[in-house]
């Protein structure tokens, strides 16, 4: 059974930082691309960043430079470092496993809420 468990969300003031983590089980983590997506209320779930098994990365253009995705194959964990947060970054952040550097994988976590206050 594949499980993805996100953590690290919370309430932060604009300009602050958060680091999200996603711990996986039930997959060969090192062989899989991973990704982060976010969904604001009333909006679609959109790409934040993806990282493939070789460490190649793909970011939403508007987030490049503020957000950094990384992975720890030893601990089966993917991270999202978020800096200079803005109120428009508010939403539920979801971890995704599988797919490729562009394509979405089949597995999702339940998400972690990020709220950025102005």
Steps between C-alpha positions, in 0.01 A plus 500: 500500500642833394488775757611861474483709816556874484598719792639842572209720406364770723431869541779741410523873438576636157872496438552194717613150415376146538644161413260227403589133520342196339595158628415208275457126544394217275703619199864480400553866576833539324348380170209742506451858400333708770306820492323768698172654395277754666133582498354828613131517600279484193793445265663210322790298633811642334863405467744646747809290423612155392824309542596185315706205616817661366441825682377694201244762597206678346336804660193702435649805331348745747653319799853445375746677727278494810427129528749213496418131467746238620503133586667268750506151359636358825194612693244467218413866540443790265517858626370835390679804637282807463648845555365854473150368535209707374129487586433356155708196596221399735348161426520130559829354386498145371781253445496287185698188412570341164487643153793698367654842502185633338237231527298451816532176693220278619544543874395789721527596861217658694658842501620754753349845545717807450355835598692822441366806676555852374 
